[in-house]
Coordinates of C-alpha atoms in Angstrom, one line a residue:
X1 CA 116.1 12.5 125.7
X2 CA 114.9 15.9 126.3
X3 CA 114.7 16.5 122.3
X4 CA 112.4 13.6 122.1
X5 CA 110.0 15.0 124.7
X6 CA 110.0 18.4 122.9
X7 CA 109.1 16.8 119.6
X8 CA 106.2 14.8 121.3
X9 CA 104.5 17.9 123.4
X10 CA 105.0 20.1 119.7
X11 CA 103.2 17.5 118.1
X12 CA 101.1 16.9 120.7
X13 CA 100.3 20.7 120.5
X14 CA 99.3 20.2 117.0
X15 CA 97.2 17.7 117.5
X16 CA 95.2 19.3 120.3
X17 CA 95.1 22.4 118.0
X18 CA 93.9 20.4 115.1
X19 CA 91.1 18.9 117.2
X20 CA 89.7 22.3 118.7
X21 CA 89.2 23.3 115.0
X22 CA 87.5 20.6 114.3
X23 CA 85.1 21.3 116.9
X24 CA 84.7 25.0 115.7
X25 CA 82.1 25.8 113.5
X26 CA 83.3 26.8 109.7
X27 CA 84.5 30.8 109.5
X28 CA 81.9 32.9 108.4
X29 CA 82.3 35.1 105.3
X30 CA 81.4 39.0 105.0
X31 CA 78.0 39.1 102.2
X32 CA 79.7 40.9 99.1
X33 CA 76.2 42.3 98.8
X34 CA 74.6 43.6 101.8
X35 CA 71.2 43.6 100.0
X36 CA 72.0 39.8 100.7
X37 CA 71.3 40.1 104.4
X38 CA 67.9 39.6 105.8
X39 CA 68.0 39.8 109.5
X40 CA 68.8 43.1 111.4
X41 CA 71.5 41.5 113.9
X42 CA 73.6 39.7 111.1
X43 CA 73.5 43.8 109.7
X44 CA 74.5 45.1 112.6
X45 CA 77.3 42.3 112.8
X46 CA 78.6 42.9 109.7
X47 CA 79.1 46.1 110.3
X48 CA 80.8 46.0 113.3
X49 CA 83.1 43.6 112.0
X50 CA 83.9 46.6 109.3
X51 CA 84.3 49.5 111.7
X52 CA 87.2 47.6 113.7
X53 CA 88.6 46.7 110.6
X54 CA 88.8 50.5 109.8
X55 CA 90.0 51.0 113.5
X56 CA 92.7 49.0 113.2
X57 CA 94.0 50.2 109.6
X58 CA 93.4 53.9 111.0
X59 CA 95.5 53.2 113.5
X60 CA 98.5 51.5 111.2
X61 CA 98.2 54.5 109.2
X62 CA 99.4 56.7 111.5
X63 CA 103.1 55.7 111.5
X64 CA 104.6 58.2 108.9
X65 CA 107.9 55.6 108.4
X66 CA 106.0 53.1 106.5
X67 CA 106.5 55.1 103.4
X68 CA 104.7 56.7 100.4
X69 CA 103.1 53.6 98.8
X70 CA 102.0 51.6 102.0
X71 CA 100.3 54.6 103.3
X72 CA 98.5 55.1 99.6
X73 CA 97.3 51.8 99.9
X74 CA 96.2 52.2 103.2
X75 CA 94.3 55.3 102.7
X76 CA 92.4 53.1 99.9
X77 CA 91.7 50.1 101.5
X78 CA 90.0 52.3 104.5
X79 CA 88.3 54.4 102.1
X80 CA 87.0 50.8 100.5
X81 CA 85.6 49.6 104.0
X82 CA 84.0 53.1 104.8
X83 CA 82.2 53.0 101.4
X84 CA 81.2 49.1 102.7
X85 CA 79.7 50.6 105.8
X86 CA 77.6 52.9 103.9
X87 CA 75.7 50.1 102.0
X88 CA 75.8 48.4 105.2
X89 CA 74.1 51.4 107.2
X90 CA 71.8 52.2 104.2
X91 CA 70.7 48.2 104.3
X92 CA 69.9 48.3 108.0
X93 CA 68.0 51.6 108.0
X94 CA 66.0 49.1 105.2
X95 CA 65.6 46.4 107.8
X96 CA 64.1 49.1 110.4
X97 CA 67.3 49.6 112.3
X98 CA 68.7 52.8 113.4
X99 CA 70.0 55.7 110.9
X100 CA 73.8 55.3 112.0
X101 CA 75.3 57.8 108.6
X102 CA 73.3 60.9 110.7
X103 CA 76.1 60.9 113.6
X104 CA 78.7 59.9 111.4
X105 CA 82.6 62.5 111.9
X106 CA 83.4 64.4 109.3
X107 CA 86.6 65.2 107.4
X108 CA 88.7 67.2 108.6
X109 CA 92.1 69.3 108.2
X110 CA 95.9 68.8 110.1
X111 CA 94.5 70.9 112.5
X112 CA 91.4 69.8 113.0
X113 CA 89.1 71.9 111.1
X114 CA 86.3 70.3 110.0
X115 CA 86.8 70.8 105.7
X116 CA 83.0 71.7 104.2
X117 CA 84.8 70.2 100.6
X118 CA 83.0 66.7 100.4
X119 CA 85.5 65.7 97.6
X120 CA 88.8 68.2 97.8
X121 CA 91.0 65.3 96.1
X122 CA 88.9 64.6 93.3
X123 CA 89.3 61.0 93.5
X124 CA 85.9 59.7 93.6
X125 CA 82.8 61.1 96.1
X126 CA 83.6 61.4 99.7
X127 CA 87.5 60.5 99.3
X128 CA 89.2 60.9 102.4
X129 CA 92.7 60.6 103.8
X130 CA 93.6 59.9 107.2
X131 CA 96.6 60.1 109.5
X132 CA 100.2 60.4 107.9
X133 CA 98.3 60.4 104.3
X134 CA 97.5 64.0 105.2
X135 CA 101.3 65.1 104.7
X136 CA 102.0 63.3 101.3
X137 CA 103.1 65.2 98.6
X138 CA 100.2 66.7 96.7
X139 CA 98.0 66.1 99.8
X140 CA 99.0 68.5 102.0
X141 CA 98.1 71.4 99.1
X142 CA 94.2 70.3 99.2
X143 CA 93.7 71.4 103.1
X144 CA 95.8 74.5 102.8
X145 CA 93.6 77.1 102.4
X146 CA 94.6 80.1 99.8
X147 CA 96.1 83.1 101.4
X148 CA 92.9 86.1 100.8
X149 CA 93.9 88.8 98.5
X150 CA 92.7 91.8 99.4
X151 CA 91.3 93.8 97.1
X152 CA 92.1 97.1 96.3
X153 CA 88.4 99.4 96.5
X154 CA 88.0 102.0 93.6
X155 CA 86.7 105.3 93.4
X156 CA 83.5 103.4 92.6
X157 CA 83.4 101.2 95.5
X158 CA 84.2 104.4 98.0
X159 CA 81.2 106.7 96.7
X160 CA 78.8 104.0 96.5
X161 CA 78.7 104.0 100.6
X162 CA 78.5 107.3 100.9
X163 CA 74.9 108.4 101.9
X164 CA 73.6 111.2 103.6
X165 CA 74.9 109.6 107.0
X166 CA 78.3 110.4 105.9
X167 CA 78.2 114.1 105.5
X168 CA 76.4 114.6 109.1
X169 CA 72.6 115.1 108.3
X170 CA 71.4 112.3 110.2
X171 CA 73.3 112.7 113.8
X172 CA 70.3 113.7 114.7
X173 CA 68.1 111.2 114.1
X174 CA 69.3 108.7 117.0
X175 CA 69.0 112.0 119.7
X176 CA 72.3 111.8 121.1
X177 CA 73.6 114.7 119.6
X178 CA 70.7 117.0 121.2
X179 CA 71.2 115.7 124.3
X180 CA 75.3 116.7 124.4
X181 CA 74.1 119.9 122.4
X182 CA 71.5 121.2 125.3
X183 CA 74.3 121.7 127.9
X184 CA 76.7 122.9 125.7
X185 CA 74.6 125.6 124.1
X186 CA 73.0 126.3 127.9
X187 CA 76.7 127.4 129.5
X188 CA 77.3 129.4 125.9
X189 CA 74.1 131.1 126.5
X190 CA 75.2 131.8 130.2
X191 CA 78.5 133.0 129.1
X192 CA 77.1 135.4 126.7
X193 CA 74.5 136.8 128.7
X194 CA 77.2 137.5 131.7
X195 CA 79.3 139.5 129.0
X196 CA 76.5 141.7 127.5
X197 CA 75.9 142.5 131.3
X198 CA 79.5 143.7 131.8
X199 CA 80.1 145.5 128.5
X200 CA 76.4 147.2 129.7
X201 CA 77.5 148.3 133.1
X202 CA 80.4 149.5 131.2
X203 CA 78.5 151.8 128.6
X204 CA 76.6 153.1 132.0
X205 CA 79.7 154.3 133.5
X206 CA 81.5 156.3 130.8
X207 CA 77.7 158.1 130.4
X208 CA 78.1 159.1 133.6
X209 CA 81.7 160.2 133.0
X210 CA 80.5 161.8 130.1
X211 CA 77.8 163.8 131.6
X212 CA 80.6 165.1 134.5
X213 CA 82.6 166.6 131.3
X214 CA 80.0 168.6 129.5
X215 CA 80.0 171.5 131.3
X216 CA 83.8 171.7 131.7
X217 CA 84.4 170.8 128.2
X218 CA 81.9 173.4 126.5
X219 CA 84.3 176.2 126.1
X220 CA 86.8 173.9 124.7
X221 CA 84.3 172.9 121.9
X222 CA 83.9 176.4 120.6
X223 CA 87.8 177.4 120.7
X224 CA 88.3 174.1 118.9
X225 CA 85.4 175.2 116.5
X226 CA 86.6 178.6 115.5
X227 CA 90.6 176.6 114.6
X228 CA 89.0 174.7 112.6
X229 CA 87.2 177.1 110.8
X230 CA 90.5 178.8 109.9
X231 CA 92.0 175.8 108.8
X232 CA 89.4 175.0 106.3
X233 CA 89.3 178.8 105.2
X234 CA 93.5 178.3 104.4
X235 CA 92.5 175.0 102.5
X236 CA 90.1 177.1 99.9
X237 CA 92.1 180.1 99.3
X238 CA 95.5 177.3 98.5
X239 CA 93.4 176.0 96.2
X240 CA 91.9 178.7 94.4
X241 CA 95.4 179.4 93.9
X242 CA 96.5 176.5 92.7
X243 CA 93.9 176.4 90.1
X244 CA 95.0 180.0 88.8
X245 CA 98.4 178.7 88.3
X246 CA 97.1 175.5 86.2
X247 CA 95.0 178.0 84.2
X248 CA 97.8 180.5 83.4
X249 CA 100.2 177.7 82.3
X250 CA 97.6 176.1 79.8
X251 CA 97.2 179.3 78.4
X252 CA 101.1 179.7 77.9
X253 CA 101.1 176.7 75.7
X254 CA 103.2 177.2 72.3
X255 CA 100.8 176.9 69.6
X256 CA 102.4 175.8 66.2
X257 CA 100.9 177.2 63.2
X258 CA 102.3 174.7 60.8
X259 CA 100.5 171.5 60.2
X260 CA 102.6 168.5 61.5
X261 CA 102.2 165.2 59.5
X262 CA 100.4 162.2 61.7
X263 CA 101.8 158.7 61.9
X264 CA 100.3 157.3 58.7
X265 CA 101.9 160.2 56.5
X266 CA 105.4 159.9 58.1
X267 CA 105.2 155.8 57.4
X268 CA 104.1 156.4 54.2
X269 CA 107.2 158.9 53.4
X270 CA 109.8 156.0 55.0
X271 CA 108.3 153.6 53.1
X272 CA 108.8 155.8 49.8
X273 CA 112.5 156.4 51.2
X274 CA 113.1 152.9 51.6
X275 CA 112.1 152.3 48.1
X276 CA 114.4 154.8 46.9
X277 CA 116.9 153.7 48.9
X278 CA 116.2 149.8 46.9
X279 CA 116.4 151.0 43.3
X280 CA 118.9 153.3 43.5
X281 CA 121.2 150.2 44.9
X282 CA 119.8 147.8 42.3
X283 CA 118.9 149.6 39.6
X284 CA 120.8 152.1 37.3
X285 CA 120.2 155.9 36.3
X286 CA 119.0 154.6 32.6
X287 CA 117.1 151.9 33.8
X288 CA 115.2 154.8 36.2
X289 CA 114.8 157.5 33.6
X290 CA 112.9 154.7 31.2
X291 CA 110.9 153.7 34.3
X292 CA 109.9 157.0 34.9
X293 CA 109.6 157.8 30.9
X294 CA 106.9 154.6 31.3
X295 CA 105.0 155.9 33.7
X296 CA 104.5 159.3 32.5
X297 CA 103.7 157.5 29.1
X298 CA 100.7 155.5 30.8
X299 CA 99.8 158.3 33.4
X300 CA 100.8 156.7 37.0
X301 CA 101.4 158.6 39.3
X302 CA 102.9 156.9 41.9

């Protein structure tokens, strides 16, 4: 009995649910075109309608377990709808609505950057990929940025910034230098004045020591000037001696009354022996005697 009931209030259900549609006005379809919509609100409609649909598929998207291919398709189909919300924002800004593209977000890395690259995937204009399609394989590469290499300067790089600043003839341009520089060189001047005075007062005193010793010291002068006329008197007569010895010695010098061969003459006669020496080893006595014959015959000399 009870299964009969529950078959009448299900179909009774269907029938109540077949009536209601009935009632309800036929679903409206999306324009393909939206230079097919004339009025402003029907605009602004439609374009709602397309940003929950993005909503909702952005937020599907964001489960990394429904795998590679779902999440590629995905990433497509809510690339498709934000390119339909572009024609649909360009057609109301036609209709004299407001310019919704001016406030629209912009793409953005895993951590949030926003990513100046209007195409990084090279996959049409404005391609973007959201959620869990940021860490696909080949995805991930486009928002990691390259690690900078830094470049090693050459000598060329170094000179070229160095300028006259560099060796020091402009730290005295901005004034701070002078103004360390003028009590500095004050307490220098200070200090060098205070020692001249000292060494001064110094001078004054051994003058007046000096003056004290004169009169005791005069007789000392002229003993000590009579010594040291001896000692230079001594000096002389050594060396007028000395120079009479040198003088006799020179004229003691052997003289040789022979004249001695110089260097060229003595090579000359061990050249000759040498050549002696050579033909008497490689030649014989008859071989010598008709050499010598020969060169009385032709009158050489050598």
């Amino acid at each position: 009995m009870a299964r009969n009931e529950e078959k009448a209030q299900s179909m009774l259900n269907r029938f109540i649910a077949l009536k209601e549609q009935e009632k309800k006005k036929p679903k409206e379809r999306r324009p393909y075109l939206a230079s097919e919509c004339r009025d402003l609100a029907e605009a602004d409609k439609w374009r709602q309608q397309i940003m929950r649909e993005i909503g909702r598929k952005v937020a599907e998207i964001q489960n990394e377990g429904l795998g590679e291919h779902r999440l590629r398709d995905l990433n497509d189909e809510i690339n498709k709808l934000i390119r339909e919300k572009s024609h649909w924002e360009r057609r109301i800004v036609e209709l004299g609505g407001p310019n919704y593209a001016k406030h629209a977000p912009k793409m953005t890395d895993l951590e949030g950057n926003i990513v100046d690259v209007p195409n990084p995937s090279g996959r049409g204009p404005g391609y973007r990929y959201f959620g869990a399609a940021k860490k696909l394989p080949g995805v991930r590469e486009l928002f990691e940025k390259p690690p900078e290499l830094r470049k090693r300067r050459t000598r060329y790089d170094i000179y070229k910034r160095i300028d006259a600043s560099y060796y020091g003839y402009r730290d005295e341009e901005d004034g701070v230098l002078e103004k360390v520089e003028v009590p500095a060189e004050e307490r220098m001047r200070a200090a060098a004045v205070e020692e001249w005075m000292r060494m001064d007062e110094i001078r004054r005193e051994a003058r007046k020591g000096a003056k004290e010793v004169v009169s005791v010291g005069a007789v000392a002068t002229e003993v000590l000037f009579e010594e040291e006329e001896d000692v230079v008197e001594e000096e002389r007569k050594r060396e007028r001696e000395k120079e009479g010895r040198e003088k006799e010695e020179k004229e003691r010098e052997f003289v040789v009354h022979v004249p001695l061969p110089d260097e060229k003459e003595i090579e000359r006669m061990v050249l000759e022996k040498k050549k002696m020496e050579l033909l008497s080893k490689y030649t014989s006595n008859t071989l010598l005697e008709e050499q010598s014959e020969a060169k009385a015959m032709l009158n050489i000399q050598r």
